[in-house]
N, CA, C and O of each residue as an XYZ file, in Angstrom:
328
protein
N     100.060    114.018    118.443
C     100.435    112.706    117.926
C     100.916    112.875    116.492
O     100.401    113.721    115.761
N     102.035    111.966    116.029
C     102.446    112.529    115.205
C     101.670    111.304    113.960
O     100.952    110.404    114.395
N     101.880    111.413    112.770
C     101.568    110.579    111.653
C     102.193    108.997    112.135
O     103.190    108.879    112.848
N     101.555    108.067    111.702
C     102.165    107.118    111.572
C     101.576    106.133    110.391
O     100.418    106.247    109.990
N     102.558    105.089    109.843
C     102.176    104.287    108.573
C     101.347    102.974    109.240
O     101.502    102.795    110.448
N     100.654    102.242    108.645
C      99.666    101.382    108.691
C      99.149    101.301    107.079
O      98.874    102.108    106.191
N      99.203     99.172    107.321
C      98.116     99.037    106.427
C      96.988     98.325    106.577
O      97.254     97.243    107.100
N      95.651     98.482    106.309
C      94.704     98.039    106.510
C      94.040     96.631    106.290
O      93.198     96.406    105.421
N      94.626     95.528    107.369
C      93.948     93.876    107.040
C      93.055     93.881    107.080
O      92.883     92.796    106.525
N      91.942     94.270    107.330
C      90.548     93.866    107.015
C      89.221     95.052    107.808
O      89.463     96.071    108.455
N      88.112     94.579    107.532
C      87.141     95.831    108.239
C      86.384     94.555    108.499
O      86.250     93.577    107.763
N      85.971     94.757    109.580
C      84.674     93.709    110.764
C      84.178     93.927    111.937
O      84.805     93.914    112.996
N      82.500     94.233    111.713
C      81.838     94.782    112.373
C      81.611     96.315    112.675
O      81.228     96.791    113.744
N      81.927     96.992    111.507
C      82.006     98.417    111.406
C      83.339     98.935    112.149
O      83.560    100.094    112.500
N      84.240     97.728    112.320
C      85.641     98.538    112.723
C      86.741     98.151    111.470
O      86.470     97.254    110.671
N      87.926     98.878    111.397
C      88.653     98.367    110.240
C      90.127     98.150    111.446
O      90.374     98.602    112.564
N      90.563     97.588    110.867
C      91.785     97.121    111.434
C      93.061     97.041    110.910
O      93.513     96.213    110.119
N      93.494     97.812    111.337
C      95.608     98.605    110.708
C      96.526     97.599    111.718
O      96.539     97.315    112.916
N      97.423     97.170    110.277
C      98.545     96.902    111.300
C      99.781     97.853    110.994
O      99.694     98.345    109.870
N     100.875     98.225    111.687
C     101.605     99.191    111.621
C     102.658     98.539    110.692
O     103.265     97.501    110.952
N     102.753     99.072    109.894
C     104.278     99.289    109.189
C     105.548     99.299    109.275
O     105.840    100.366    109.815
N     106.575     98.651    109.024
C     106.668     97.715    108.008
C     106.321     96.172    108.954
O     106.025     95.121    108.386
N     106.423     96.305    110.342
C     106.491     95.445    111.011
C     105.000     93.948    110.792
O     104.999     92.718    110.846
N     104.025     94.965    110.560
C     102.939     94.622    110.950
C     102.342     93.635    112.068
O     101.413     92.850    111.882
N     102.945     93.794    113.087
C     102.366     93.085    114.490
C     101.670     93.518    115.091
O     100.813     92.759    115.542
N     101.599     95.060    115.486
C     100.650     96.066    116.226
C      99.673     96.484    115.389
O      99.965     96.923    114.277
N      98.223     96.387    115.877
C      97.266     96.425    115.453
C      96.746     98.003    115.945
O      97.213     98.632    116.894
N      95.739     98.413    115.096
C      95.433     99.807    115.421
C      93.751     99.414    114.740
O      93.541     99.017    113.593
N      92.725     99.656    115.795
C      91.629     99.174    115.556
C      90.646    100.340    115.563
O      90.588    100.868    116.674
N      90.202    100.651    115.045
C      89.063    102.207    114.434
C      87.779    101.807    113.605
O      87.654    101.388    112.454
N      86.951    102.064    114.517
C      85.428    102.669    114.262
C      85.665    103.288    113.423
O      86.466    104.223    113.412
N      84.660    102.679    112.074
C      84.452    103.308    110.602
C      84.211    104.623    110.575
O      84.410    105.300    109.566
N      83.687    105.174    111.869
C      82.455    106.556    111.647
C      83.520    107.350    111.844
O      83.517    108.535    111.511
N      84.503    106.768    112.394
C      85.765    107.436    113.427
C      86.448    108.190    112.503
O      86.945    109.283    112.774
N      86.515    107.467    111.028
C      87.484    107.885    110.294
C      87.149    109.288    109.183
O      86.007    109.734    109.079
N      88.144    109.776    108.531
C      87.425    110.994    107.958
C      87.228    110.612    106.107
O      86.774    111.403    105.281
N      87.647    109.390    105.866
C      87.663    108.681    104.473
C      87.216    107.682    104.739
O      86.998    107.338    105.901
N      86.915    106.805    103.472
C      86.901    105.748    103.811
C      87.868    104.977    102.737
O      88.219    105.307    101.604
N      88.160    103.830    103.528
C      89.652    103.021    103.004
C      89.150    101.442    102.814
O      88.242    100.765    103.296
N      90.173    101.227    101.901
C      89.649     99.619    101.433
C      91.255     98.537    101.883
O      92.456     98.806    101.931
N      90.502     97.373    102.120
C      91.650     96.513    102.325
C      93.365     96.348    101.632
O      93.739     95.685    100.665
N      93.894     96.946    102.265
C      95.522     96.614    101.690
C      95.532     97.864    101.350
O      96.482     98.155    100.624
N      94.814     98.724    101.611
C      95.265    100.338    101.310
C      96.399    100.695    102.365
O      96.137    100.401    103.531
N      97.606    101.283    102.108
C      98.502    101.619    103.094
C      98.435    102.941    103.273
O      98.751    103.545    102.249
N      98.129    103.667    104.229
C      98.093    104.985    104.982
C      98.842    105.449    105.811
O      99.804    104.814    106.245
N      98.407    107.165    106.346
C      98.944    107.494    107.183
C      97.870    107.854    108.353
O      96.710    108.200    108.126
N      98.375    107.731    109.468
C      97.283    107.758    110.402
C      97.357    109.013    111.444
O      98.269    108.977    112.270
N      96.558    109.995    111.457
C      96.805    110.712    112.856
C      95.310    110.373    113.593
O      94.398    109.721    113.085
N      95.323    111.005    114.939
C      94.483    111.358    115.753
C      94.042    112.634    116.005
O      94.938    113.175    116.652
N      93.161    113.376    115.840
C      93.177    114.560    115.970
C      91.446    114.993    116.963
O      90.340    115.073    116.428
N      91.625    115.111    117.826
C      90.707    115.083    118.649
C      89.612    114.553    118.208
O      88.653    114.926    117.532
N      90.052    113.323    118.884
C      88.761    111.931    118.528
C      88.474    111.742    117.193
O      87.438    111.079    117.146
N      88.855    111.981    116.140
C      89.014    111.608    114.521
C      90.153    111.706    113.916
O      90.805    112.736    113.744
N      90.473    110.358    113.499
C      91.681    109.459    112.855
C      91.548    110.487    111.462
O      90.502    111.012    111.082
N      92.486    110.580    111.015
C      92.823    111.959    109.728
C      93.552    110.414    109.114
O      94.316    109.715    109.780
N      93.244    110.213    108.158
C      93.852    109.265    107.310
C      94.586    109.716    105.836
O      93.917    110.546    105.221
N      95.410    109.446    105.406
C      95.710    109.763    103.930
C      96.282    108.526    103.148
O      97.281    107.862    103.423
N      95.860    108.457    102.649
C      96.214    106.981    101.394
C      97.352    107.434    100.859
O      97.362    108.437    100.146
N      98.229    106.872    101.091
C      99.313    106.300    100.398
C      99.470    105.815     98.863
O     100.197    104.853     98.617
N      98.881    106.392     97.989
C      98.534    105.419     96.469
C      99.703    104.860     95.882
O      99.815    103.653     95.673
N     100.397    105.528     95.667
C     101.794    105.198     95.090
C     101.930    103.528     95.560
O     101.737    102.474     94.955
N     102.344    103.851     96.895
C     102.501    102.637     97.750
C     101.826    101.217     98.136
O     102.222    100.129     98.553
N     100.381    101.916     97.711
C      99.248    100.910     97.806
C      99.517    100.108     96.258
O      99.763     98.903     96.232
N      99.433    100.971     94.948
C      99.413    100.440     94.310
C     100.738     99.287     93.882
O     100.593     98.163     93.402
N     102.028     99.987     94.235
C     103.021     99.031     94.249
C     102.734     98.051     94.925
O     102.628     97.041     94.228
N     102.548     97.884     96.049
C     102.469     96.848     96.897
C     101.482     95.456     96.208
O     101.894     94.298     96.151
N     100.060     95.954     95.711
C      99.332     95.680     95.590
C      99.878     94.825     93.329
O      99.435     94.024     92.506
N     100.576     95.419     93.438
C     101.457     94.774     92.019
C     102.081     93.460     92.784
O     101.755     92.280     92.654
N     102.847     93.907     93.426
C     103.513     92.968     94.220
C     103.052     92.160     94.268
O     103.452     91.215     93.589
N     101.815     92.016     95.180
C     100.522     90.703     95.440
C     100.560     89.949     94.082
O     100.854     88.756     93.998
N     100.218     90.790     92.960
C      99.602     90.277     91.669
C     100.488     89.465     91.898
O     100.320     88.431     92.544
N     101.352     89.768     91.487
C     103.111     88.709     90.706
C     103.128     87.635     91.103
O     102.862     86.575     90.536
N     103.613     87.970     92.645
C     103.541     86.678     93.498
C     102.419     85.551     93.123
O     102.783     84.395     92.912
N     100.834     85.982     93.036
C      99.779     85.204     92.788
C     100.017     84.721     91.623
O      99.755     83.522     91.530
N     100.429     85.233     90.675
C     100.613     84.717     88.722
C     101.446     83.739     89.005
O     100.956     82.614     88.913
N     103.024     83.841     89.456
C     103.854     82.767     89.940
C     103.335     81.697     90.379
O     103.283     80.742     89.604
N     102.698     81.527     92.021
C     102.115     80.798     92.046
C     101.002     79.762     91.065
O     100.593     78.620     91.272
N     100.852     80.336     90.400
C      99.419     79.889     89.466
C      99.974     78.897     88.809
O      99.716     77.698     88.699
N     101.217     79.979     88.164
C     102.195     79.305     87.241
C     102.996     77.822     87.318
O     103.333     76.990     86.475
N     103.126     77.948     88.885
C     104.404     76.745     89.477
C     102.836     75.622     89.205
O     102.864     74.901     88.207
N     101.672     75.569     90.059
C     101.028     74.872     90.589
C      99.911     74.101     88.977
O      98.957     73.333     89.101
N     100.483     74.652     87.634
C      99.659     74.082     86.492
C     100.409     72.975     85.917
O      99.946     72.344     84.966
């Protein structure tokens, strides 16, 4: 299986839950224990499978841009709505 991108909407009930990239419609659902890191919400990764354990790698660059992104948008908002 080869790598694929995902970012992480949320963790519930000891599972975390990826949606795939850039699309995000397909969901990719993994048991915490499953994984070989552990990852926090809106972290964007890469995902393999490697006999029965998900090999994950964080994306930082990407996480953190993205995660700028969020900011902005939220300040704007703040901004329009005072």
């Amino acid at each position: 299986m080869s790598s694929t991108k995902y970012t992480l909407d949320h963790i519930e009930d000891g599972y975390a839950v990826f949606l795939k990239y850039p699309e995000e419609e397909e969901q990719l659902i993994i048991l915490q224990s499953a994984m070989n890191k552990p990852v926090q919400v809106g972290d964007r990764v890469l995902i393999e499978e490697i006999d029965g354990i998900y090999q994950i790698e964080i994306l930082q660059e990407e996480t953190e841009q993205k995660k700028a992104e969020i900011q902005s948008l939220m300040d704007r908002l703040r901004k329009k709505n005072q």
